[in-house]
Coordinates of C-alpha atoms and ligand atoms in Angstrom, one line a residue:
M1 CA -2.0 15.6 -31.9
E2 CA -3.0 12.0 -31.1
Y3 CA -4.0 10.7 -27.7
R4 CA -4.9 7.4 -26.2
I5 CA -7.7 7.2 -23.7
A6 CA -8.9 4.1 -21.8
V7 CA -12.7 4.4 -21.3
I8 CA -14.4 2.6 -18.4
P9 CA -18.2 3.2 -18.8
G10 CA -18.9 1.0 -15.8
D11 CA -22.3 0.3 -14.3
G12 CA -25.7 2.0 -14.0
I13 CA -25.8 5.4 -15.7
G14 CA -22.1 5.1 -16.5
P15 CA -22.5 4.1 -20.1
D16 CA -25.2 6.8 -20.7
I17 CA -23.1 9.6 -19.5
V18 CA -19.8 8.4 -20.9
D19 CA -21.4 8.3 -24.4
Q20 CA -22.2 12.0 -24.2
A21 CA -18.7 12.8 -22.9
L22 CA -17.2 10.9 -25.8
L23 CA -19.4 12.9 -28.2
V24 CA -18.1 16.1 -26.7
L25 CA -14.5 14.9 -26.8
E26 CA -14.9 14.0 -30.5
T27 CA -16.4 17.4 -31.3
V28 CA -13.6 19.2 -29.6
G29 CA -11.1 17.0 -31.4
K30 CA -12.6 17.9 -34.8
K31 CA -12.6 21.6 -33.9
F32 CA -9.0 21.7 -32.8
G33 CA -7.5 19.0 -35.0
H34 CA -6.8 16.2 -32.4
T35 CA -7.5 12.5 -32.6
F36 CA -8.5 10.7 -29.5
H37 CA -8.1 6.9 -29.7
C38 CA -10.6 5.5 -27.1
T39 CA -10.6 1.9 -26.0
K40 CA -13.5 0.7 -23.9
V41 CA -12.7 -1.6 -21.0
L42 CA -14.6 -3.3 -18.2
A43 CA -14.5 -2.5 -14.4
G44 CA -17.0 -2.8 -11.6
G45 CA -20.1 -4.9 -11.6
C46 CA -20.2 -5.4 -15.4
A47 CA -16.7 -6.8 -15.1
I48 CA -17.8 -9.2 -12.3
D49 CA -20.6 -10.4 -14.5
A50 CA -18.4 -10.8 -17.6
T51 CA -15.2 -12.2 -16.0
G52 CA -15.8 -12.9 -12.3
N53 CA -13.3 -10.1 -11.5
C54 CA -14.2 -6.5 -10.8
L55 CA -10.9 -5.3 -12.2
P56 CA -9.6 -7.6 -14.9
Q57 CA -5.9 -7.5 -15.7
E58 CA -6.7 -6.5 -19.3
T59 CA -8.4 -3.3 -17.9
I60 CA -5.2 -2.4 -16.0
D61 CA -3.0 -3.1 -19.0
V62 CA -5.1 -1.0 -21.3
C63 CA -5.2 1.9 -18.7
K64 CA -1.4 1.7 -18.3
A65 CA -0.9 1.8 -22.1
S66 CA -3.1 4.9 -22.4
D67 CA -2.4 8.6 -21.7
A68 CA -5.5 9.0 -19.5
V69 CA -8.6 7.2 -18.3
L70 CA -12.2 8.3 -18.4
L71 CA -14.5 6.5 -16.0
G72 CA -18.3 6.7 -15.7
A73 CA -19.3 5.0 -12.4
V74 CA -19.2 1.6 -10.9
G75 CA -21.5 -0.3 -8.5
G76 CA -25.2 -1.1 -8.1
W77 CA -27.6 -3.0 -5.9
K78 CA -27.1 -6.1 -8.0
W79 CA -23.6 -6.6 -6.4
D80 CA -24.4 -5.1 -3.0
N81 CA -24.4 -8.5 -1.2
L82 CA -21.0 -9.7 -2.4
P83 CA -18.3 -9.9 0.2
G84 CA -16.3 -6.7 0.8
D85 CA -13.3 -7.7 -1.2
Q86 CA -15.4 -8.7 -4.3
R87 CA -17.6 -5.6 -4.5
P88 CA -17.5 -3.4 -7.6
E89 CA -16.1 -0.5 -5.5
R90 CA -12.9 -2.6 -5.0
A91 CA -12.2 -1.9 -8.7
L92 CA -11.9 1.8 -7.9
L93 CA -9.4 1.2 -5.0
G94 CA -7.5 -1.3 -7.1
I95 CA -7.2 1.0 -10.1
R96 CA -6.1 4.0 -8.0
K97 CA -3.3 1.8 -6.5
E98 CA -2.3 0.1 -9.8
L99 CA -2.1 3.4 -11.6
G100 CA -0.5 5.4 -8.7
L101 CA -3.3 7.9 -8.6
F102 CA -2.4 9.5 -5.3
A103 CA -3.9 13.0 -5.8
N104 CA -7.7 13.4 -6.1
L105 CA -8.9 16.8 -7.1
R106 CA -12.6 17.4 -6.3
P107 CA -13.8 20.9 -7.2
A108 CA -17.0 22.1 -5.6
M109 CA -18.2 25.2 -7.5
I110 CA -21.5 26.8 -8.0
F111 CA -22.7 27.7 -11.4
E112 CA -24.4 31.1 -11.4
E113 CA -27.5 29.7 -13.1
L114 CA -27.8 26.9 -10.6
A115 CA -27.2 29.0 -7.4
D116 CA -30.8 28.2 -6.1
A117 CA -30.0 24.5 -6.0
S118 CA -27.8 24.8 -2.9
P119 CA -29.5 23.7 0.4
L120 CA -27.7 26.6 2.1
K121 CA -29.2 30.0 2.6
P122 CA -28.4 32.4 -0.3
E123 CA -26.7 34.9 2.1
I124 CA -24.1 32.2 3.0
L125 CA -23.2 31.7 -0.6
S126 CA -23.5 35.2 -1.9
G127 CA -20.5 35.9 -4.2
G128 CA -20.4 32.2 -5.3
L129 CA -18.4 29.2 -4.3
D130 CA -15.3 27.7 -5.7
I131 CA -13.4 25.2 -3.6
V132 CA -11.1 22.3 -4.5
V133 CA -10.7 19.4 -2.2
V134 CA -7.4 17.7 -2.7
R135 CA -7.8 14.3 -1.3
E136 CA -4.9 11.8 -0.7
L137 CA -6.0 8.8 -2.6
T138 CA -3.7 5.8 -2.3
G139 CA -2.7 5.8 1.4
G140 CA -4.2 6.0 4.8
I141 CA -6.8 3.7 6.3
Y142 CA -8.3 2.6 3.0
F143 CA -5.0 0.9 2.1
G144 CA -3.5 0.2 5.6
D145 CA -3.0 -3.0 7.4
R146 CA -6.3 -4.7 8.2
G147 CA -7.5 -7.8 9.9
T148 CA -9.4 -9.4 12.7
R149 CA -8.3 -10.6 16.1
D150 CA -9.9 -11.9 19.3
T151 CA -10.4 -9.6 22.2
D152 CA -12.1 -10.0 25.6
M153 CA -15.1 -8.2 24.0
G154 CA -15.3 -10.8 21.2
P155 CA -13.8 -10.9 17.7
A156 CA -12.6 -7.4 16.6
A157 CA -11.7 -6.0 13.2
Y158 CA -9.2 -3.2 12.6
D159 CA -8.0 -0.9 9.8
V160 CA -4.8 1.1 10.2
E161 CA -4.4 4.7 9.4
Q162 CA -0.7 5.3 8.4
Y163 CA 1.0 8.1 6.5
S164 CA 4.6 8.4 5.5
E165 CA 6.3 11.8 5.2
G166 CA 6.8 11.1 1.5
E167 CA 3.1 10.5 0.9
V168 CA 2.1 13.7 2.8
R169 CA 4.8 15.8 1.1
R170 CA 3.7 14.9 -2.5
I171 CA 0.0 15.5 -1.8
A172 CA 0.8 18.8 0.0
K173 CA 2.8 19.9 -3.1
V174 CA -0.2 19.2 -5.3
A175 CA -2.4 21.3 -3.0
F176 CA 0.1 24.3 -2.9
D177 CA 0.7 24.2 -6.6
M178 CA -3.1 24.3 -7.1
A179 CA -3.4 27.2 -4.7
M180 CA -0.8 29.1 -6.6
K181 CA -3.0 29.0 -9.6
R182 CA -6.1 30.0 -7.6
N183 CA -6.6 32.2 -4.5
K184 CA -3.3 31.2 -2.7
H185 CA -5.0 29.7 0.4
V186 CA -4.6 26.1 1.6
T187 CA -6.5 24.6 4.5
S188 CA -5.0 21.4 5.7
V189 CA -7.5 19.2 7.6
D190 CA -6.4 16.6 10.1
K191 CA -7.2 15.3 13.6
A192 CA -3.8 16.3 15.2
N193 CA -5.4 16.7 18.6
V194 CA -5.8 12.9 18.7
L195 CA -3.9 11.0 16.0
D196 CA -0.2 10.6 15.6
S197 CA -0.6 10.2 11.8
S198 CA -2.3 13.6 11.8
R199 CA 0.6 15.2 13.8
L200 CA 3.0 13.9 11.2
W201 CA 0.6 15.2 8.5
R202 CA 0.5 18.6 10.0
R203 CA 4.3 18.8 10.5
V204 CA 5.0 17.8 6.9
V205 CA 2.4 20.2 5.4
T206 CA 3.9 23.0 7.4
E207 CA 7.4 22.2 6.0
V208 CA 6.1 22.1 2.4
A209 CA 4.4 25.5 3.0
K210 CA 7.9 27.1 3.4
D211 CA 8.4 26.6 -0.3
Y212 CA 5.3 28.6 -1.0
P213 CA 5.7 31.9 0.8
E214 CA 2.8 33.5 -1.1
V215 CA 0.3 30.9 0.0
T216 CA -1.6 31.2 3.3
L217 CA -1.8 28.0 5.2
D218 CA -4.4 27.2 7.9
H219 CA -4.9 23.9 9.8
L220 CA -8.4 22.7 10.9
Y221 CA -9.4 19.6 12.8
V222 CA -11.7 17.6 10.7
D223 CA -14.8 17.9 12.9
N224 CA -14.4 21.7 12.8
A225 CA -13.8 21.6 9.1
A226 CA -17.1 19.7 8.6
M227 CA -18.9 22.4 10.5
Q228 CA -17.1 25.3 8.8
L229 CA -18.0 23.9 5.4
V230 CA -21.7 24.5 6.1
R231 CA -21.3 27.6 8.3
N232 CA -19.0 29.6 6.0
P233 CA -17.9 27.6 2.9
R234 CA -16.6 30.8 1.2
Q235 CA -13.6 30.9 3.6
F236 CA -12.1 27.9 1.7
D237 CA -10.0 27.8 -1.5
V238 CA -7.9 24.6 -1.5
I239 CA -8.6 21.9 1.2
V240 CA -5.9 19.2 1.5
T241 CA -6.6 16.2 3.5
S242 CA -6.2 12.4 4.0
N243 CA -8.0 9.7 2.1
I244 CA -10.8 9.1 4.6
F245 CA -11.4 12.7 5.6
G246 CA -11.3 13.7 1.9
D247 CA -13.8 11.1 1.1
I248 CA -16.2 12.5 3.6
L249 CA -15.6 16.3 3.2
S250 CA -15.7 16.1 -0.6
D251 CA -19.2 14.7 -0.4
E252 CA -20.2 17.4 2.0
A253 CA -18.6 20.1 -0.2
S254 CA -20.4 18.8 -3.3
Q255 CA -23.7 18.7 -1.6
I256 CA -23.4 22.4 -0.7
T257 CA -23.5 23.2 -4.4
G258 CA -26.7 21.3 -4.7
S259 CA -25.8 20.0 -8.2
I260 CA -23.7 16.9 -7.9
G261 CA -24.6 16.1 -11.4
M262 CA -22.4 18.9 -12.5
L263 CA -19.1 18.2 -10.6
P264 CA -16.1 16.5 -12.2
S265 CA -13.0 15.1 -10.6
A266 CA -9.5 14.1 -11.5
S267 CA -7.2 11.5 -9.9
L268 CA -3.6 12.2 -10.8
A269 CA -0.4 10.2 -10.7
Q270 CA 3.1 11.6 -10.7
G271 CA 3.6 13.2 -14.1
N272 CA 0.6 13.9 -16.3
F273 CA -1.3 10.6 -16.2
G274 CA -4.7 10.9 -14.7
M275 CA -8.1 9.3 -14.4
Y276 CA -11.2 11.5 -14.7
E277 CA -14.7 10.8 -13.5
P278 CA -17.9 12.5 -12.3
I279 CA -18.1 12.7 -8.5
H280 CA -21.6 11.2 -8.5
G281 CA -22.3 7.5 -8.4
S282 CA -23.9 5.0 -10.7
A283 CA -27.5 5.8 -9.9
P284 CA -28.8 2.3 -11.1
D285 CA -32.4 3.5 -10.8
L286 CA -31.8 5.9 -13.7
A287 CA -29.7 3.6 -15.9
G288 CA -30.6 3.4 -19.6
Q289 CA -33.5 5.8 -19.3
D290 CA -32.0 8.9 -20.8
K291 CA -32.5 10.8 -17.5
A292 CA -29.0 11.2 -16.1
N293 CA -27.1 14.4 -16.2
P294 CA -23.9 13.9 -18.4
T295 CA -22.4 17.3 -17.5
A296 CA -20.1 16.1 -14.7
T297 CA -18.6 13.6 -17.0
I298 CA -18.3 16.2 -19.8
L299 CA -16.5 18.5 -17.4
S300 CA -14.3 15.6 -16.4
V301 CA -13.2 15.5 -20.0
A302 CA -12.4 19.2 -19.8
M303 CA -10.2 18.4 -16.7
M304 CA -8.5 15.6 -18.7
L305 CA -7.7 18.0 -21.5
R306 CA -6.3 20.6 -19.1
Y307 CA -4.4 18.4 -16.7
T308 CA -3.2 15.4 -18.7
F309 CA -2.9 16.8 -22.2
G310 CA -2.2 20.5 -21.4
L311 CA -4.9 21.6 -23.8
S312 CA -6.3 24.6 -21.9
A313 CA -8.0 26.3 -24.8
E314 CA -9.9 23.1 -25.6
A315 CA -10.8 22.6 -21.9
D316 CA -12.0 26.3 -21.7
T317 CA -14.2 25.6 -24.8
I318 CA -16.0 22.7 -23.1
E319 CA -16.5 24.7 -19.9
A320 CA -17.9 27.7 -21.9
A321 CA -20.2 25.4 -23.8
V322 CA -21.6 24.0 -20.6
K323 CA -22.2 27.5 -19.2
A324 CA -23.8 28.6 -22.5
V325 CA -26.2 25.6 -22.4
L326 CA -27.2 26.4 -18.8
A327 CA -27.7 30.0 -19.7
K328 CA -30.0 29.0 -22.5
G329 CA -32.1 27.2 -19.9
Y330 CA -31.5 23.5 -20.7
R331 CA -31.9 21.3 -17.7
T332 CA -31.7 17.6 -17.1
P333 CA -34.2 16.2 -14.6
D334 CA -31.9 16.6 -11.6
L335 CA -31.6 20.4 -12.3
Y336 CA -35.1 21.1 -13.5
T337 CA -37.2 23.3 -11.3
G338 CA -40.1 24.0 -13.7
E339 CA -38.4 26.7 -15.6
G340 CA -36.4 26.3 -18.8
T341 CA -36.3 23.3 -21.1
L342 CA -36.3 19.8 -19.7
V343 CA -33.9 17.6 -21.7
G344 CA -32.6 14.0 -21.4
T345 CA -29.1 12.7 -21.2
Q346 CA -28.6 12.6 -25.0
E347 CA -30.0 15.9 -25.8
M348 CA -28.0 17.6 -23.0
G349 CA -24.9 16.0 -24.6
R350 CA -25.9 17.2 -28.1
C351 CA -26.6 20.7 -26.8
I352 CA -23.2 21.0 -25.2
A353 CA -21.5 19.5 -28.3
G354 CA -23.5 21.9 -30.4
E355 CA -22.0 24.9 -28.6
I356 CA -18.5 23.8 -29.4
Ligands
IPM401 C1 -15.4 7.9 -3.7 C2 -16.1 6.7 -3.3 C3 -15.1 5.6 -3.1 C4 -14.1 6.0 -2.1 C5 -15.7 4.2 -2.8 C6 -16.8 3.8 -3.7 C7 -14.6 3.1 -2.7 O1 -16.8 6.9 -2.1 O2 -14.8 7.9 -4.8 O3 -15.4 8.9 -3.0 O4 -14.4 5.8 -0.9 O5 -13.1 6.5 -2.5
MG402 MG1 -16.8 8.9 -1.5

């Protein structure tokens, strides 16, 4: 088969890690007889430098004409002092909205070989960890009405949290469908003791649950969820939540694994279209030095093969290759604890490709 992929290397370590992901993609393609047509486009700081716009129209057009998007990372100090609406991060919000990427899947799992990396006590994690945070990605406070107005306490700024039933229903379905393929447990996170938008969220999620009688549904307030995640993370299977709560809790969940250089993510639209990226950022201090861990981006390619292209054997092959390379003791600097073989970005990519 032939597939079209828009590739956004972005800023910082983005180009370093994307190159290795493309090497792995090409290797899988050769093995299984697929051709991946990749078109590189600009977004983020590099796009600001080249065009004055963090998300050029051409980038949106190429993404829309593709079957999937692979993204490295965007942002860096260089652009940190630009006004909020011109920062590289805007490109991410813009691309999510333009492409209708409403469902963000952020797995937090612990690789057996890297269990020591977690900051939590081993007894809390014994038996492993495998959570998926399903974050609503195109609604809520990040996209709501915003503005400034005068108050008797001086000028005030506001951002509105709003969710429609339709927005909640479609993200809830993604979460329940995901739970059906996993351990059949959904935890919906909200702040229904305070927020009307959360009360609507809870009501709609509860309605959707009726179509999934095999799935157990719990509700947690977000403050309690943040606490439970470090107290007993193994109680979770699928966590479904709003854009802002998901932003925060997915960072917390990833930190529990201790290896954010290993974690991929998917942002899905209705249908099979999706954008795939590592959960970590652009780490500008490591850019171009062959030090970044390309594994999260390589595993993002596996997610792309599985979710957008329906190529599960190919995805399994990549995931198995990553495990094999870890088992052989290869470690990028972020994972290196003095044992095994220290390798750079490129060698890690070559090792994983070599296992395929
Ligand atoms: C993320 C990031 C983005 C977000 C920022 C950079 C806009 O934190 O993908 O989690 O808040 O969604
Ligand atoms: Mg975030």
